[in-house]
XYZ file of C-alpha atoms in Angstrom:
48
model
C 0.046 0.011 -0.105
C 1.007 3.770 -0.828
C -0.208 6.768 0.599
C 1.093 9.929 1.745
C -0.328 12.660 4.164
C -0.078 16.460 3.802
C -0.016 15.961 -0.001
C -3.213 17.614 -1.013
C -1.666 20.403 -2.844
C -0.855 18.061 -5.479
C -4.071 15.685 -6.130
C -4.727 17.811 -9.229
C -1.462 17.078 -10.842
C -1.234 13.017 -10.371
C -3.951 11.393 -11.981
C -5.105 7.759 -11.585
C -2.974 5.721 -14.061
C 0.052 8.135 -14.137
C 3.386 6.741 -13.856
C 5.540 8.064 -11.491
C 9.095 7.956 -9.985
C 9.421 7.541 -6.089
C 12.421 8.160 -3.955
C 11.686 6.899 -0.347
C 12.657 4.222 2.052
C 11.078 0.859 2.935
C 9.567 0.492 6.504
C 7.787 -1.826 8.505
C 4.414 -0.883 9.945
C 2.982 -2.995 12.615
C -0.648 -1.891 13.711
C -2.631 -4.072 15.933
C -0.428 -7.060 15.276
C -0.401 -6.793 11.511
C 3.024 -6.353 9.814
C 2.861 -4.693 6.521
C 5.691 -2.902 4.332
C 5.172 0.575 3.373
C 7.475 3.382 1.837
C 7.768 6.725 3.114
C 8.068 9.247 0.288
C 10.815 11.477 -0.153
C 10.103 12.898 -3.453
C 8.004 11.956 -6.517
C 7.931 13.298 -9.950
C 5.786 12.109 -13.056
C 7.760 9.511 -15.333
C 9.233 10.711 -18.392
């Protein structure tokens, strides 16, 4: 799963189906005993 907080200002720039390049770090998220992998996004742009 990929999600971001405080990114509302870019909602009109990216559309469903756009290809993007993402820079980030993989992290493990444990919530209510459920372990998931997530990406902490540091930067992103539309792919060329």
